[in-house]
CSV table of C-alpha atoms in Angstrom, one decimal:
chain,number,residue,atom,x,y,z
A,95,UNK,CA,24.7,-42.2,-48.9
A,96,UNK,CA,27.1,-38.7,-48.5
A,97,UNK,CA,28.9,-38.3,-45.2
A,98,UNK,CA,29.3,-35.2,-43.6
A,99,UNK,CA,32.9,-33.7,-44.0
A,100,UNK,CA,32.7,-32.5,-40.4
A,101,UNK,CA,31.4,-35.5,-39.2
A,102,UNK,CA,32.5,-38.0,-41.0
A,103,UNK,CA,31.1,-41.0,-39.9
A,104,UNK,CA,28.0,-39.6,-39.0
A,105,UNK,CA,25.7,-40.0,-42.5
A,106,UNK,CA,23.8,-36.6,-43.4
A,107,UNK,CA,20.3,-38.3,-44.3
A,108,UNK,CA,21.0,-40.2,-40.5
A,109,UNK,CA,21.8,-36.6,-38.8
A,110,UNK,CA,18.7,-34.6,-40.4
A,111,UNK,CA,16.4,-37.9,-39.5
A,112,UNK,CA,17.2,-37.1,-35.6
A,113,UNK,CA,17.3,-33.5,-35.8
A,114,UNK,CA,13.7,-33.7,-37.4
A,115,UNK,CA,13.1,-36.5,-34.5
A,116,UNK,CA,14.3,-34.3,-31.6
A,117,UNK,CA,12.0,-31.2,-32.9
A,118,UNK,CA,8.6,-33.6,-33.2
A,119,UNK,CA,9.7,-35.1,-29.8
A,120,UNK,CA,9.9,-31.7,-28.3
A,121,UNK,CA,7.1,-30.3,-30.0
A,122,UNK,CA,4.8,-33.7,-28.3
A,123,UNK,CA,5.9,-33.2,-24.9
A,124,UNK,CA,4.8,-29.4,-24.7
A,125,UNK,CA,1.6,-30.3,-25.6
A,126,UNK,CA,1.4,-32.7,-23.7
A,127,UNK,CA,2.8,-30.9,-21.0
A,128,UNK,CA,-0.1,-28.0,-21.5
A,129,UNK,CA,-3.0,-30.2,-21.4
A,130,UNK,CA,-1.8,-32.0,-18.3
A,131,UNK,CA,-0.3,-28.7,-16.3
A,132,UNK,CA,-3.7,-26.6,-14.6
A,133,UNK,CA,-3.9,-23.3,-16.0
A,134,UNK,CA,-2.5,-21.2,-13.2
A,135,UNK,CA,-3.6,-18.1,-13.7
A,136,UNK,CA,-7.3,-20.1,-14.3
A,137,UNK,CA,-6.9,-21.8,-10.8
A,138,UNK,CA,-5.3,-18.6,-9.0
A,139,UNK,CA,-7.7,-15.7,-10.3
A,140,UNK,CA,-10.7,-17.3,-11.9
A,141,UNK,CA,-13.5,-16.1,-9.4
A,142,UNK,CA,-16.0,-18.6,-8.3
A,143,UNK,CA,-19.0,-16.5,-8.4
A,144,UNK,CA,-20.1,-12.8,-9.6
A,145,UNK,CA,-19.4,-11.4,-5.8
A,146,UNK,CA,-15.5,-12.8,-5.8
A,147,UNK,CA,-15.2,-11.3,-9.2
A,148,UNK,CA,-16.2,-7.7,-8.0
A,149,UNK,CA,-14.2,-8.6,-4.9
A,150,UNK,CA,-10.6,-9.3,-6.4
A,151,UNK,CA,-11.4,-5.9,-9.3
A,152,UNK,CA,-12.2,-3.7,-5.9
A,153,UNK,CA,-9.2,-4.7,-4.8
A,154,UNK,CA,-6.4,-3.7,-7.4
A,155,UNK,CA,-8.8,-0.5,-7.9
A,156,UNK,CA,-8.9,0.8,-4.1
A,157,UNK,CA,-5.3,0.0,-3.6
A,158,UNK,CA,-4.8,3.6,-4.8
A,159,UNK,CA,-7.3,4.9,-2.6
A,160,UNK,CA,-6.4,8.3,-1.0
A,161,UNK,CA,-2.8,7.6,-1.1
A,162,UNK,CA,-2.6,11.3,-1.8
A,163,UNK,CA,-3.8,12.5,0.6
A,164,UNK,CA,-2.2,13.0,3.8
A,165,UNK,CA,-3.3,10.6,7.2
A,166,UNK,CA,-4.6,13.7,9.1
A,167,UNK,CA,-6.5,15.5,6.5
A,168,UNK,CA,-8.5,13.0,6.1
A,169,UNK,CA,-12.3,12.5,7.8
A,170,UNK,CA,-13.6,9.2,9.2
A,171,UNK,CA,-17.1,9.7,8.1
A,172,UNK,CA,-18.0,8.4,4.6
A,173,UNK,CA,-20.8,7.9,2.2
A,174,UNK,CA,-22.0,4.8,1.5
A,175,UNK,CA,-23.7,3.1,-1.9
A,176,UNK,CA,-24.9,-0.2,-1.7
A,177,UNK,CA,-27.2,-2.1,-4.0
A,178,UNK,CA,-30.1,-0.6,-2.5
A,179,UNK,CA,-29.3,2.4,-0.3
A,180,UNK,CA,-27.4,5.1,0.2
A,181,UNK,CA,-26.3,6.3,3.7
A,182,UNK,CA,-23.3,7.3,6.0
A,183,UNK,CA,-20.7,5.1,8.1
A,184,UNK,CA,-17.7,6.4,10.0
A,185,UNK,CA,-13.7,4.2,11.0
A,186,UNK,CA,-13.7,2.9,14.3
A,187,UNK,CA,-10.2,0.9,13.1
A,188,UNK,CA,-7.8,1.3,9.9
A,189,UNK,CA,-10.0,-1.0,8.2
A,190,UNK,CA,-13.6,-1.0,10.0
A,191,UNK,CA,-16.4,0.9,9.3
A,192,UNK,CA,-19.9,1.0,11.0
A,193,UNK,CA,-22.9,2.2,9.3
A,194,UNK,CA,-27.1,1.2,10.0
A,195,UNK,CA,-27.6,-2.1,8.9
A,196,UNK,CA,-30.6,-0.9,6.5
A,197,UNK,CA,-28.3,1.0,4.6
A,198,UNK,CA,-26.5,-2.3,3.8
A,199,UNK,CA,-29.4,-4.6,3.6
A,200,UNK,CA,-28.7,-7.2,0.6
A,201,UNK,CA,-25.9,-6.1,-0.3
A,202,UNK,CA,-22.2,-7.5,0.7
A,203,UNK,CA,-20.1,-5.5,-1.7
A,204,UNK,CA,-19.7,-2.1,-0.6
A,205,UNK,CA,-18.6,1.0,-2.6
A,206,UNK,CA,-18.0,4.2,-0.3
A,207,UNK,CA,-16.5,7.7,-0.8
A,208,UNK,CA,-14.7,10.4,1.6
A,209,UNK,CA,-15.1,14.1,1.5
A,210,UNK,CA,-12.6,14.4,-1.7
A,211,UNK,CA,-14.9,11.9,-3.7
A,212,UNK,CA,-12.1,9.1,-4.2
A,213,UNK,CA,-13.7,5.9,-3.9
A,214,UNK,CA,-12.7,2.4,-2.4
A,215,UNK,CA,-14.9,-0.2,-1.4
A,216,UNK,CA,-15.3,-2.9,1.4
A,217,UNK,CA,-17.8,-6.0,1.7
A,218,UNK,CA,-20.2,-6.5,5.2
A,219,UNK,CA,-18.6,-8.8,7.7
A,220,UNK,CA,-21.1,-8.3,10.7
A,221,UNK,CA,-25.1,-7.8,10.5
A,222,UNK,CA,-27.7,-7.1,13.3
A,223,UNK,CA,-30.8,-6.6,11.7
A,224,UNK,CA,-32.7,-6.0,15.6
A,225,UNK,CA,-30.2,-3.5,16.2
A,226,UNK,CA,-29.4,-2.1,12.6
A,227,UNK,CA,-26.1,-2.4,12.4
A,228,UNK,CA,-23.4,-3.4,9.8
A,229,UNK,CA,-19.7,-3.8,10.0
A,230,UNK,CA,-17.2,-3.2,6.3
A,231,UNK,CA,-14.1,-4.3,5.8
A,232,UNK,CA,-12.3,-2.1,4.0
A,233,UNK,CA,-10.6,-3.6,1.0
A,234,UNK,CA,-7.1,-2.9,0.1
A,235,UNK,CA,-4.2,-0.8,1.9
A,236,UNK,CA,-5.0,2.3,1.3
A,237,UNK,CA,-4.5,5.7,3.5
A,238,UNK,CA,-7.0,5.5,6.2
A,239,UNK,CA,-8.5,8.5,8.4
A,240,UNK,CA,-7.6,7.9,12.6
A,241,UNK,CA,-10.7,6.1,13.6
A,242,UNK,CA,-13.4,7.5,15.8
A,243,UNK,CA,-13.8,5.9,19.5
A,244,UNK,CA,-16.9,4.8,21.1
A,245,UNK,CA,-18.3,6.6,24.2
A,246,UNK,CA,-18.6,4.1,27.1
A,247,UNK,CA,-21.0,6.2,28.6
A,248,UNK,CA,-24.9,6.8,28.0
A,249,UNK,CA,-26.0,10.5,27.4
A,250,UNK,CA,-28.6,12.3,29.4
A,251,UNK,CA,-31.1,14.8,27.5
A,252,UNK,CA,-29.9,18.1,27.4
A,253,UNK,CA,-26.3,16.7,26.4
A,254,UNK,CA,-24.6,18.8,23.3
A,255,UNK,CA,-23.6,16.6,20.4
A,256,UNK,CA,-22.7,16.7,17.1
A,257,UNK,CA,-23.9,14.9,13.8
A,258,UNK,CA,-21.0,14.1,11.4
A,259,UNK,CA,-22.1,13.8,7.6
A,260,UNK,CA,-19.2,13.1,5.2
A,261,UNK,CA,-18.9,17.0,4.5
A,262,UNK,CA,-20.6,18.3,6.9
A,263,UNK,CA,-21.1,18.6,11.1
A,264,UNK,CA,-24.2,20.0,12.4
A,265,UNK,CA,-24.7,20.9,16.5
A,266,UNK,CA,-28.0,19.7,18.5
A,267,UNK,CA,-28.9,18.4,22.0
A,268,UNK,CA,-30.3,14.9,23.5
A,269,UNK,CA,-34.1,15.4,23.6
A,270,UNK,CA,-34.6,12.0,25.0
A,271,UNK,CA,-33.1,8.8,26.2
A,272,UNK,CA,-34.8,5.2,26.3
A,273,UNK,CA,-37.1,5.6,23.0
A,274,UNK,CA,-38.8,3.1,21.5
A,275,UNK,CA,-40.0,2.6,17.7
A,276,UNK,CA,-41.0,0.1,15.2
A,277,UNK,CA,-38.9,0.3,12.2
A,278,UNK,CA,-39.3,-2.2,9.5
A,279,UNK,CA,-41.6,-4.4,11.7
A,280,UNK,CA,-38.7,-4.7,14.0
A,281,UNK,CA,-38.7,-2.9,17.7
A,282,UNK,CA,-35.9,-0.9,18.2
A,283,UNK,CA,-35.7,0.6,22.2
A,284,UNK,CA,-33.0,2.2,24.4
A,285,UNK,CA,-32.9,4.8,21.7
A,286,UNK,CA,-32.0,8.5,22.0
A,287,UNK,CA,-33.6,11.2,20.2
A,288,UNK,CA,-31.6,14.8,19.2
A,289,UNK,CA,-33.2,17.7,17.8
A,290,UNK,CA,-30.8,17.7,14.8
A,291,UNK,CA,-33.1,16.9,11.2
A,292,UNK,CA,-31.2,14.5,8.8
A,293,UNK,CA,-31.9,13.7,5.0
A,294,UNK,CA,-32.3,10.6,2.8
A,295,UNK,CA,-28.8,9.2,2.7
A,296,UNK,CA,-27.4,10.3,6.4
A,297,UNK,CA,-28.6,6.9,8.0
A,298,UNK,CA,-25.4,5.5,9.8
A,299,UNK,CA,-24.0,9.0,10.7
A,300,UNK,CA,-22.3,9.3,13.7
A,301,UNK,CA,-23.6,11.7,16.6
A,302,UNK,CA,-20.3,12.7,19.2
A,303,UNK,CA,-20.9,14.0,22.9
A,304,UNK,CA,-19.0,17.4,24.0
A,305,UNK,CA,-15.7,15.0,24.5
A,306,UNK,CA,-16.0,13.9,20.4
A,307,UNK,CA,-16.6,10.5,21.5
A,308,UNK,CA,-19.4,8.3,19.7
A,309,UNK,CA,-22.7,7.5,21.8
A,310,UNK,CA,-24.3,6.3,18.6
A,311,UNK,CA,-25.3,6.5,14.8
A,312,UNK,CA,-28.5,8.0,12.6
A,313,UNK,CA,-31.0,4.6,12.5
A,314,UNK,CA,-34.3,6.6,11.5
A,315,UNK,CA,-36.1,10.2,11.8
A,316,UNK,CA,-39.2,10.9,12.9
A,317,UNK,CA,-42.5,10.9,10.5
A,318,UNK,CA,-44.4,13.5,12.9
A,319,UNK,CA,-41.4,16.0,13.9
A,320,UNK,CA,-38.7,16.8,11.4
A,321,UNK,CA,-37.0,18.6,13.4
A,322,UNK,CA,-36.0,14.2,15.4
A,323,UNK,CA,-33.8,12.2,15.0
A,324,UNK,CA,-33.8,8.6,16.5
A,325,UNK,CA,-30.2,7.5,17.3
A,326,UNK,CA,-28.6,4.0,18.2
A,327,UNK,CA,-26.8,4.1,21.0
A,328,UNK,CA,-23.1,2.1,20.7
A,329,UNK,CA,-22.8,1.4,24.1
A,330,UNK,CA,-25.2,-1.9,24.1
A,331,UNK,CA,-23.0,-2.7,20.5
A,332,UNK,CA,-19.6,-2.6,21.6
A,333,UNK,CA,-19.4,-6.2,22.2
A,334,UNK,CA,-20.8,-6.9,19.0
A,335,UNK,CA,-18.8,-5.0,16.6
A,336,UNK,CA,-15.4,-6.6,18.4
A,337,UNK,CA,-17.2,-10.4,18.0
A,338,UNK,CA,-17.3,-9.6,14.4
A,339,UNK,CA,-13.8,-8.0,14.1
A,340,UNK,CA,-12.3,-11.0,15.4
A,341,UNK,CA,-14.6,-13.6,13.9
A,342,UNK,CA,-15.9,-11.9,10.1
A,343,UNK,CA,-18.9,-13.1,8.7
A,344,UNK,CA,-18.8,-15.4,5.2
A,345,UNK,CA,-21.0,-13.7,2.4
A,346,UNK,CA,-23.0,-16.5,2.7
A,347,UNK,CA,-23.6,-16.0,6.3
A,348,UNK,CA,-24.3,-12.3,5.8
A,349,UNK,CA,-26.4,-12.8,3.0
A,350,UNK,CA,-29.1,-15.4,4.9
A,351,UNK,CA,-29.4,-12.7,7.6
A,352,UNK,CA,-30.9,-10.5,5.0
């Protein structure tokens, strides 16, 4: 048996035994550490379903939403694309946006666009499918547009208002007040009617007074006169929209009132 010179009355074949023990000894515990320690980046990101997954991407993605572009430039109506439809919702907070609920309709990720085309996206806390309405939650921290405000008043015909598209505003009057239809098997009534034509896609616009305050949104046009527009009024939805803001719908909940 040598000795080490440096060391002498340590034997070598003793010291390179415990240096080989030490490294297997380490080597044991990090395995055994990694099978026993949860994977945290598993347990922190790994979504739960297909709607979580596009959830958390829409987040890191709209987090560079319109951060160009300056607070006042910007317009509080957008387009909105859902699974099924597309339509037109408008701010009513930094991080609210109204739109017709049929526009939403089985969808709760939303993806929607202002009038410079950048996207961001926001999922549907609040559903009324009697009064067809929705409420999104924007996603993210993005630049937002100064909200629109709700008229608390109801408009008489002959008022002037004003339909607001995402690029575009077009001027009308009230034709009629207290309307009643049948959309979708459901009875919509208190509704107004304006003499302003919409398109597919502008369901959820909002229609201003002469004061640029909100008395309501696009729910449906006429099939016998192009030239109407049936409008739900905000002023019976008020309530509502502030239940939802404080107390947000789950997915789940959203998804069985589809």
């Amino acid at each position: 048996m040598s000795v080490d010179p440096k060391h002498p009355f340590t034997p070598q074949g003793t010291k390179t035994k415990c240096f080989i023990s030490m490294i297997v000894f380490t080597l044991l515990f990090f395995m055994a550490a990694c099978q026993n320690e949860p994977d945290q980046k598993n347990a922190i990101f790994a979504p739960m379903n297909n709607y979580e997954l596009e959830l958390r991407e829409s987040i890191v993605e709209s987090q560079f939403y319109r951060e160009r572009i300056p607070k006042e430039l910007l317009h509080p109506v957008v387009s909105i694309q859902s699974t099924h439809q597309n339509g037109t919702g408008f701010y009513i907070s930094d991080h609210h946006i109204v739109t017709a609920g049929h526009v939403v309709q089985g969808s709760v990720l939303i993806t929607f666009f202002n009038e410079h085309d950048d996207s961001a996206y926001g999922h549907v806390i609040g559903f009324d499918r009697s009064r067809d309405i929705a409420l999104i939650k924007v996603i993210g921290k993005e630049q937002t547009p100064s909200p629109m405000t709700f008229s608390k008043a109801y408009p008489e015909t002959g008022d002037a208002v004003v339909l607001h598209s995402a690029k575009e505003k077009v001027q009308g009057e009230v034709t009629n007040v207290d309307k009643q239809i049948e959309i979708a098997q459901n009875i919509q009534d208190s509704l107004i009617t304006i003499n302003i034509p919409v398109q597919q896609g502008q369901s959820g616009s909002p229609v201003t007074d002469s004061e640029n305050l909100v008395i309501g949104f696009v729910t449906a046009r006429s099939l016998i006169d192009d030239e109407t527009t049936f409008v739900m009024p905000m002023t019976e939805l008020i309530e509502s929209v502030n239940e939802w803001i404080d107390s947000p719908l789950s997915p789940n909940q959203i998804l069985t009132k589809y």
